[in-house]
JSON list of C-alpha atoms in Angstrom, two decimals:
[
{"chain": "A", "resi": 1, "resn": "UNK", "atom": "CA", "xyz": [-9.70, -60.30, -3.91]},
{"chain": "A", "resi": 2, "resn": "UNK", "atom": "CA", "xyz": [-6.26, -60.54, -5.33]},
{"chain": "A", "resi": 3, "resn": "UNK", "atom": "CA", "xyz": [-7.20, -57.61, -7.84]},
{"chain": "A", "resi": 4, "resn": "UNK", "atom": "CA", "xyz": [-8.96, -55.05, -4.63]},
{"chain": "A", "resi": 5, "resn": "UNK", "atom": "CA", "xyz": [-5.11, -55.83, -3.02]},
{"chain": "A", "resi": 6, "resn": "UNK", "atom": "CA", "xyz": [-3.50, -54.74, -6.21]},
{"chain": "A", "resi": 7, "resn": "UNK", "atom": "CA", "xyz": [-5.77, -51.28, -6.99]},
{"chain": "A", "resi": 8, "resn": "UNK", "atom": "CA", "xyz": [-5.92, -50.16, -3.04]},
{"chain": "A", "resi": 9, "resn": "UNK", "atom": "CA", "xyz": [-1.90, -51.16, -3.47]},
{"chain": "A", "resi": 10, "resn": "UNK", "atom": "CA", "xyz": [-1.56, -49.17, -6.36]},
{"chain": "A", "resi": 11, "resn": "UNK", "atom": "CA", "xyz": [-3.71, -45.90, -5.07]},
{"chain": "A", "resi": 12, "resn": "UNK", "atom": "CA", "xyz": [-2.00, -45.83, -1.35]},
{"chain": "A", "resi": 13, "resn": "UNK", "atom": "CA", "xyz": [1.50, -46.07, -3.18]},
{"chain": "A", "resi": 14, "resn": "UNK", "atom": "CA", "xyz": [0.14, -42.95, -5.24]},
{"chain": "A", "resi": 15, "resn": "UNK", "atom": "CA", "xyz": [-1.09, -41.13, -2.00]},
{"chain": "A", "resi": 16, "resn": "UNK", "atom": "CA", "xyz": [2.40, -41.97, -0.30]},
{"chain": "A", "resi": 17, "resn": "UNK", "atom": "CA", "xyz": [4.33, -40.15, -3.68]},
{"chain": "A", "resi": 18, "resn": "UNK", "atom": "CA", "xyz": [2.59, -37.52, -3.67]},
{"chain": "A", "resi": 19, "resn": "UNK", "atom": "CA", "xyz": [2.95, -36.64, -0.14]},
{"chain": "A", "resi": 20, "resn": "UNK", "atom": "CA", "xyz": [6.73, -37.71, -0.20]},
{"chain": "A", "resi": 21, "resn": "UNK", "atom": "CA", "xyz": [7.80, -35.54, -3.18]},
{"chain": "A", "resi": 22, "resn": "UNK", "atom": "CA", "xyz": [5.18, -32.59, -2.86]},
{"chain": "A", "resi": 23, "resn": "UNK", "atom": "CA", "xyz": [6.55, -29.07, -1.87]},
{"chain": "A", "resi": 24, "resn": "UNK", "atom": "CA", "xyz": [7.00, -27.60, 1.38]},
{"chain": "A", "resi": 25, "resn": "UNK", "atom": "CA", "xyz": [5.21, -24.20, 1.28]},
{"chain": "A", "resi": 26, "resn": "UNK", "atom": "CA", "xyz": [5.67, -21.65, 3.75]},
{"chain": "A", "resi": 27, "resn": "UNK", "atom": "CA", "xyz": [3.72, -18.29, 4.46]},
{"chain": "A", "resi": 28, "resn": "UNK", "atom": "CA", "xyz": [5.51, -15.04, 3.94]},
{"chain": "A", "resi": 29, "resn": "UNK", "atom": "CA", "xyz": [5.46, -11.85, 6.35]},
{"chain": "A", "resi": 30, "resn": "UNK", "atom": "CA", "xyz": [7.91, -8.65, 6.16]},
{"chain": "A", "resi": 31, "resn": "UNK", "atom": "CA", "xyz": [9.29, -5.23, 5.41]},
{"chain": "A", "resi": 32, "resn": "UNK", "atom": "CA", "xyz": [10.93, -3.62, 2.76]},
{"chain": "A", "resi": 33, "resn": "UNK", "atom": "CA", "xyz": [11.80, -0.23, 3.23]},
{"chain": "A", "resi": 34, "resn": "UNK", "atom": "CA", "xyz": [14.50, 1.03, 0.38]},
{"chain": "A", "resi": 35, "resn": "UNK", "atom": "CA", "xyz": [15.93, 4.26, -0.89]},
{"chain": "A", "resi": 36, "resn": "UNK", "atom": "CA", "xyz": [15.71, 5.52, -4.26]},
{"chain": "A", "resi": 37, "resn": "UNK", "atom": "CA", "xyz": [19.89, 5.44, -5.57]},
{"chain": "A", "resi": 38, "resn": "UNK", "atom": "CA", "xyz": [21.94, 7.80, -7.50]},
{"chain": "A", "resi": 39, "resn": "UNK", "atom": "CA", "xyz": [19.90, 7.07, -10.76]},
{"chain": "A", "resi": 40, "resn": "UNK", "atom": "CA", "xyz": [16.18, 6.05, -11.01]},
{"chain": "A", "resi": 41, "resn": "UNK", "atom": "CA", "xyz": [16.12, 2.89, -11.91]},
{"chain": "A", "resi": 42, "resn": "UNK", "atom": "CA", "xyz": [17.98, 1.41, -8.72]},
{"chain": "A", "resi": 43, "resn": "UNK", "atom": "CA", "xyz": [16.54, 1.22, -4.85]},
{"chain": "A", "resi": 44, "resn": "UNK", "atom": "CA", "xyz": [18.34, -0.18, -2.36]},
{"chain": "A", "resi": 45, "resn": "UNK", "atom": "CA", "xyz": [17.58, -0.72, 1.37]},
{"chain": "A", "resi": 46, "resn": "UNK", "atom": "CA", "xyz": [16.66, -3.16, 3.78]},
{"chain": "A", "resi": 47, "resn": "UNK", "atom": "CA", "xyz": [14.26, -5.90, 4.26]},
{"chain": "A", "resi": 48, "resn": "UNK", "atom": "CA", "xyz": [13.10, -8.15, 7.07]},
{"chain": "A", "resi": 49, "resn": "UNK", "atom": "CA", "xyz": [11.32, -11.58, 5.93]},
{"chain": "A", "resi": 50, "resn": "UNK", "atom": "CA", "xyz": [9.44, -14.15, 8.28]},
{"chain": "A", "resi": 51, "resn": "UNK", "atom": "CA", "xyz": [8.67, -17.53, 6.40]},
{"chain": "A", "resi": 52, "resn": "UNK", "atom": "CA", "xyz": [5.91, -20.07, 8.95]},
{"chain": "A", "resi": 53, "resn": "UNK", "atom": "CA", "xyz": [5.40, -23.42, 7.94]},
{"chain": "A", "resi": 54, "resn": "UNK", "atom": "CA", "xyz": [1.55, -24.72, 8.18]},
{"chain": "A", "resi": 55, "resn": "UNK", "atom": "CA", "xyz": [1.43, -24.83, 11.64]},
{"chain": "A", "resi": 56, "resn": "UNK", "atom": "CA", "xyz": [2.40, -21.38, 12.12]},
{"chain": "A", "resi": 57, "resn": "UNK", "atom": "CA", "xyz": [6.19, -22.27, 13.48]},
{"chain": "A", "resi": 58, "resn": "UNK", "atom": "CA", "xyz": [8.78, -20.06, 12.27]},
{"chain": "A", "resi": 59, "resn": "UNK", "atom": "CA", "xyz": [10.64, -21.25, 10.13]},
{"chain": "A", "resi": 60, "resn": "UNK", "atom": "CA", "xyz": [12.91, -18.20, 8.87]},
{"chain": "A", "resi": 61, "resn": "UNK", "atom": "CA", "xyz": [13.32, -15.00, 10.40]},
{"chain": "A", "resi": 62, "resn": "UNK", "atom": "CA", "xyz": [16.05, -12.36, 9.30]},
{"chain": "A", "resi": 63, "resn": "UNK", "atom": "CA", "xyz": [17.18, -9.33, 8.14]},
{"chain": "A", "resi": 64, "resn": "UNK", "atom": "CA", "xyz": [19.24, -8.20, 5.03]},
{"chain": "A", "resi": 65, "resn": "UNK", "atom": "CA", "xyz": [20.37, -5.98, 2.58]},
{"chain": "A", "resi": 66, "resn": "UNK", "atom": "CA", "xyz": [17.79, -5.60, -0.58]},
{"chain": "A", "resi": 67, "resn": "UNK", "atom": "CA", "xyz": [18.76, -4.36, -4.09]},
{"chain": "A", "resi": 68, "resn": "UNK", "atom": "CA", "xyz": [16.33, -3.48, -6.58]},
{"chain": "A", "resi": 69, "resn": "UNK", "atom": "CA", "xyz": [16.62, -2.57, -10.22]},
{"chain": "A", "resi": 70, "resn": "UNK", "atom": "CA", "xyz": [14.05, -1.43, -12.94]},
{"chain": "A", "resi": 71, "resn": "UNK", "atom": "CA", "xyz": [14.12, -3.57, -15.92]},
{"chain": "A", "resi": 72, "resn": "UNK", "atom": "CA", "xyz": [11.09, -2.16, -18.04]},
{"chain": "A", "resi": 73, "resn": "UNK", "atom": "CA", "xyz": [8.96, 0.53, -17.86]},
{"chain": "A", "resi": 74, "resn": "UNK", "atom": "CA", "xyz": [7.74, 1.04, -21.24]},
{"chain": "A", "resi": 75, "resn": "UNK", "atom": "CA", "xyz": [3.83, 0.69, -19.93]},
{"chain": "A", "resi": 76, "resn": "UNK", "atom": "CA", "xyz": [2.09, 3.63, -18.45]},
{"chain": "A", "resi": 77, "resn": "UNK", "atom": "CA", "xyz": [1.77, 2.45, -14.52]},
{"chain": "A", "resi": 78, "resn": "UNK", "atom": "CA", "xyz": [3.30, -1.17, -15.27]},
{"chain": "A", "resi": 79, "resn": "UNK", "atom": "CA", "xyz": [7.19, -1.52, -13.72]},
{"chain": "A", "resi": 80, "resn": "UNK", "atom": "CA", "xyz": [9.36, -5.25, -14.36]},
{"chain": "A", "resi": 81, "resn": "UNK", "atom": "CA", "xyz": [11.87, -5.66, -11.60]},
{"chain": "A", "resi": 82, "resn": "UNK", "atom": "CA", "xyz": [14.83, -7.44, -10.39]},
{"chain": "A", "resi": 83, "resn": "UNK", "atom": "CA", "xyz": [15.62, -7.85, -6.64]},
{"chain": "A", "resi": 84, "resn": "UNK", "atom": "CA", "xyz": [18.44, -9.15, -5.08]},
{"chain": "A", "resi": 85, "resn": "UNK", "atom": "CA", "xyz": [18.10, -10.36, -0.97]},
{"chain": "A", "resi": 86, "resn": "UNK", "atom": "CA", "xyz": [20.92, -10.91, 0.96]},
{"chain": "A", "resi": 87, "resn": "UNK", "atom": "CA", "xyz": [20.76, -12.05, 4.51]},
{"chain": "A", "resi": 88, "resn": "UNK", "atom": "CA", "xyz": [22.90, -12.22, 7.43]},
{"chain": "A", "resi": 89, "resn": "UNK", "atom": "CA", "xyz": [22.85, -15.85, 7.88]},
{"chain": "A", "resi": 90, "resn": "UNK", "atom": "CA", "xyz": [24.49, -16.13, 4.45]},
{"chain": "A", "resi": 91, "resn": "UNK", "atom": "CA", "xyz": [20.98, -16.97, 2.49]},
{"chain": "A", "resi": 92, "resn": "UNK", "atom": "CA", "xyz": [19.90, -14.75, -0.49]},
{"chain": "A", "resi": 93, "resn": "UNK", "atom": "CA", "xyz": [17.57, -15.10, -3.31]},
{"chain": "A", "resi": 94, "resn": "UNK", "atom": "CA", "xyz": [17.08, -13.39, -6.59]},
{"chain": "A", "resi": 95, "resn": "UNK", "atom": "CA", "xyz": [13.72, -12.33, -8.31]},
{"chain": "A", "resi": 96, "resn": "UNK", "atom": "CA", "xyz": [13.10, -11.41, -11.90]},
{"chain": "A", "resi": 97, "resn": "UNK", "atom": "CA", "xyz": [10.26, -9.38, -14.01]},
{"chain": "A", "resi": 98, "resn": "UNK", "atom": "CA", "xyz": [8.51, -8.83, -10.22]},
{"chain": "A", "resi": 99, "resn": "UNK", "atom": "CA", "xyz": [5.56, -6.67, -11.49]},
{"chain": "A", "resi": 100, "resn": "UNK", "atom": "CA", "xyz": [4.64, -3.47, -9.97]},
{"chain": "A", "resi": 101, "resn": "UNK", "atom": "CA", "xyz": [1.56, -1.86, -10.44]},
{"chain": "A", "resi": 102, "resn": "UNK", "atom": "CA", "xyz": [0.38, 1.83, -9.62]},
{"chain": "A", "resi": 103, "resn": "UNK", "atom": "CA", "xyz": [-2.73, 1.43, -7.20]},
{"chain": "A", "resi": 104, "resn": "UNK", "atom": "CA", "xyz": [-5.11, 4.65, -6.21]},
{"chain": "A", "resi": 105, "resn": "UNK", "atom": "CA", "xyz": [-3.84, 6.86, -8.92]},
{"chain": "A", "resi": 106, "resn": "UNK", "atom": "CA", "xyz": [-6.27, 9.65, -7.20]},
{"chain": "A", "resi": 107, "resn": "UNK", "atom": "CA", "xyz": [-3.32, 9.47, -4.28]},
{"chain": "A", "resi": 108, "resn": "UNK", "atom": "CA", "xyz": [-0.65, 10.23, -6.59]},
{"chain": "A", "resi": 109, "resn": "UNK", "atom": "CA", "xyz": [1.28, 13.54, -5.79]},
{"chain": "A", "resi": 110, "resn": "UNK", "atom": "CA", "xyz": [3.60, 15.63, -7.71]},
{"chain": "A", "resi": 111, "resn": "UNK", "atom": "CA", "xyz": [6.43, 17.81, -7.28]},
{"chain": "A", "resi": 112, "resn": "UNK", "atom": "CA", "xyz": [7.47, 21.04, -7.85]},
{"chain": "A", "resi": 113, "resn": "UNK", "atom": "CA", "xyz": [8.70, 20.09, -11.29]},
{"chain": "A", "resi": 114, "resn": "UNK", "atom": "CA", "xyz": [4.99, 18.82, -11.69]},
{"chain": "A", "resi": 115, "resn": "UNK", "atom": "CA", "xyz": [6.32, 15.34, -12.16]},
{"chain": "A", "resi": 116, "resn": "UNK", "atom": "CA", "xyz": [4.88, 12.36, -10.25]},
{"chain": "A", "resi": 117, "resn": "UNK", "atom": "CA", "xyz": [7.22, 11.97, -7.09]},
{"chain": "A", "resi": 118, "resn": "UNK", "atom": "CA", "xyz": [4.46, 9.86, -4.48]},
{"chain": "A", "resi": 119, "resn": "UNK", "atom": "CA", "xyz": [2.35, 6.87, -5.73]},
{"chain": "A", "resi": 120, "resn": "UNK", "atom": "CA", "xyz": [1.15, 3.43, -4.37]},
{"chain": "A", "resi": 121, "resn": "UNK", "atom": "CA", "xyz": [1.98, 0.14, -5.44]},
{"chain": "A", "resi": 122, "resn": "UNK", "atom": "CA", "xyz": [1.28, -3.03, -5.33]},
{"chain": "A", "resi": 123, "resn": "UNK", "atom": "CA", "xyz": [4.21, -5.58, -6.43]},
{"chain": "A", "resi": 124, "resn": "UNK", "atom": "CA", "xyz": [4.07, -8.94, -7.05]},
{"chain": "A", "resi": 125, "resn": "UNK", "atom": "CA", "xyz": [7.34, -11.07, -7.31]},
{"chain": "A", "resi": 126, "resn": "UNK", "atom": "CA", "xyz": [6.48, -14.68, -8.55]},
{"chain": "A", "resi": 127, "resn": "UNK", "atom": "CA", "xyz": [9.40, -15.69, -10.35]},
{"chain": "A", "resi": 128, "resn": "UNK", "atom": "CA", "xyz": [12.71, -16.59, -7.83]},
{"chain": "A", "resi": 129, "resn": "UNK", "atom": "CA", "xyz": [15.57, -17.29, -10.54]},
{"chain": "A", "resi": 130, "resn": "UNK", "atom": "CA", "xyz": [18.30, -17.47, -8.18]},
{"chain": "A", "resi": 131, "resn": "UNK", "atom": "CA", "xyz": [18.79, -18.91, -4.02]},
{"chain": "A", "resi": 132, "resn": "UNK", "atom": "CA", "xyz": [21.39, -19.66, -1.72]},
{"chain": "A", "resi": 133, "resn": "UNK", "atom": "CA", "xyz": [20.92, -21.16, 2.04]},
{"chain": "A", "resi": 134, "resn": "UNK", "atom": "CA", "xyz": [17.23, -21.18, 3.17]},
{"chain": "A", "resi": 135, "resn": "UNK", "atom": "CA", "xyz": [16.13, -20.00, -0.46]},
{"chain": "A", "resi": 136, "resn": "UNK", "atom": "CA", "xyz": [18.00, -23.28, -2.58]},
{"chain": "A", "resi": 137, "resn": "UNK", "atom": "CA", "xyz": [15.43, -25.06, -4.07]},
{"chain": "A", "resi": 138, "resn": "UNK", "atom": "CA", "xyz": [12.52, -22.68, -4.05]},
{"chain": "A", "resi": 139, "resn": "UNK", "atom": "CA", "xyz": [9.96, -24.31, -6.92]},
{"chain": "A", "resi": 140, "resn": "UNK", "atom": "CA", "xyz": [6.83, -21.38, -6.82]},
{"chain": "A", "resi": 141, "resn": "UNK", "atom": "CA", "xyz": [6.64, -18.07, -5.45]},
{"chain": "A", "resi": 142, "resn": "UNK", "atom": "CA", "xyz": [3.26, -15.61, -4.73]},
{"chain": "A", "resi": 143, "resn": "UNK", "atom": "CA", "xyz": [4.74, -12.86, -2.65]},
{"chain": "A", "resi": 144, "resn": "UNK", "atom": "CA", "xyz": [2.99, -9.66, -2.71]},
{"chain": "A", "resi": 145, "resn": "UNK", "atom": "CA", "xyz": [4.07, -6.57, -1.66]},
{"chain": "A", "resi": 146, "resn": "UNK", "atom": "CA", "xyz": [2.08, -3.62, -0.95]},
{"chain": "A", "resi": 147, "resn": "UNK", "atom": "CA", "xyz": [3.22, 0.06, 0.05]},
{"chain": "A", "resi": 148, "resn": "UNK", "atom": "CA", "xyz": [4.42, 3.37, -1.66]},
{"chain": "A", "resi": 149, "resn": "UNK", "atom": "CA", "xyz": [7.09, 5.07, -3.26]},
{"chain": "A", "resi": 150, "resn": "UNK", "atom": "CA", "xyz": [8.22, 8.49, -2.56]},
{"chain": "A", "resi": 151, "resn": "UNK", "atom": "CA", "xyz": [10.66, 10.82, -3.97]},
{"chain": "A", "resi": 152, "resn": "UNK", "atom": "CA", "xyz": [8.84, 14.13, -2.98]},
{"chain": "A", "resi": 153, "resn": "UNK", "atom": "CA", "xyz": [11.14, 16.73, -2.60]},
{"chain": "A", "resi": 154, "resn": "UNK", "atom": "CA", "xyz": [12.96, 15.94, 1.23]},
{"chain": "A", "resi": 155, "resn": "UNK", "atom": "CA", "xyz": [11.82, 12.11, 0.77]},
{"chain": "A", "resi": 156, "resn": "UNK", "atom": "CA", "xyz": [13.79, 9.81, -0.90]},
{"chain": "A", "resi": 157, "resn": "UNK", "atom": "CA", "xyz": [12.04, 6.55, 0.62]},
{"chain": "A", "resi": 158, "resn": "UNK", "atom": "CA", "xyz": [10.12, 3.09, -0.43]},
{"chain": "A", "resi": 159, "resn": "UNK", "atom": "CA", "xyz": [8.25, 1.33, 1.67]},
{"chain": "A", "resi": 160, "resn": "UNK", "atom": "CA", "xyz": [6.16, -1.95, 1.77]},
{"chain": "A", "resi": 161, "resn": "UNK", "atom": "CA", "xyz": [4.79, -4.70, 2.99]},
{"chain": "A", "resi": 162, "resn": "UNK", "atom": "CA", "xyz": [5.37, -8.37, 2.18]},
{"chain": "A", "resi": 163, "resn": "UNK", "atom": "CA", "xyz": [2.40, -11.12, 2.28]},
{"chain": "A", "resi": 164, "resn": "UNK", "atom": "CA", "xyz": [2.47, -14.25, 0.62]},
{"chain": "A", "resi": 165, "resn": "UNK", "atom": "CA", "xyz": [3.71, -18.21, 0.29]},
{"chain": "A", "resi": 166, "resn": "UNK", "atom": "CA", "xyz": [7.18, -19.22, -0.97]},
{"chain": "A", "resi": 167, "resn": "UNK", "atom": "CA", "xyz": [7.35, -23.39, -1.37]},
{"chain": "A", "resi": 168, "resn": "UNK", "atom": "CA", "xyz": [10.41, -25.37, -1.69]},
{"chain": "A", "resi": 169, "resn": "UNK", "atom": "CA", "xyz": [11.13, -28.68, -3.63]}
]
């Protein structure tokens, strides 16, 4: 009897850790919607995140100033990225090698120069390296973003939108 204490002891103290020290995940929902700088490896813009825990409260809501940056493009269709979030509450976080992916190359348009100025991408940032206020302490990261970029002659804008789960320690 002594021994069925001890194991069912043993097991509900393993339950308790692991619900005591597992992450807090929350879904992500926003905008990004950047412009394309002075050179072409730097956007910069604004973006407006939502993070709800698993009951659907909100949990996060603002809006702040994004900066992106290229890092590599050495593979046909394939981008690396940096981002940098800053919101008005004070919180930021900072992503690196987000990868960005050319989807529907049939939608692709070119410009007058016949170089490709309009394509759609799908991003996905999975790798926070950096946060401050709400964004301290985030362990994981699948954030996806989804949209198009557009430098078409009279266009100089990015837009997307953001779907995913950030979780905290």
């Amino acid at each position: 009897m002594k021994k069925k204490i001890l194991v069912f002891s043993f097991l509900l103290f393993i339950a308790w850790w692991g619900i005591a020290f597992s992450d807090t995940c929350y879904k992500v929902k926003g905008t990004v919607k950047t412009i394309n700088a002075l050179d072409e490896i730097t956007q910069q813009g604004c973006i407006t995140l939502q993070l709800f825990d698993q009951n659907g409260n909100k949990a996060f809501k603002e809006s702040g100033y994004l900066f992106g940056r290229v890092i590599d493009s050495s593979t046909p269709g394939v981008t690396y990225l940096t981002h940098t979030a800053t919101f008005k509450d004070g919180s930021m976080f900072e992503s690196f090698e987000d990868v960005a992916v050319i989807v529907n190359p049939e939608n692709i348009e070119c410009g007058e120069d016949g170089l490709p100025c309009y394509c759609e991408v799908h991003e996905l940032i999975t790798n926070i390296v950096k946060g401050k206020g709400f964004f301290t302490n985030v362990s994981s990261a699948a954030v996806e973003a989804n949209g198009h970029i557009n430098t078409c002659e009279g266009d100089n804008e990015n837009k997307f939108e953001l779907t995913g789960e950030i979780c905290f320690e």
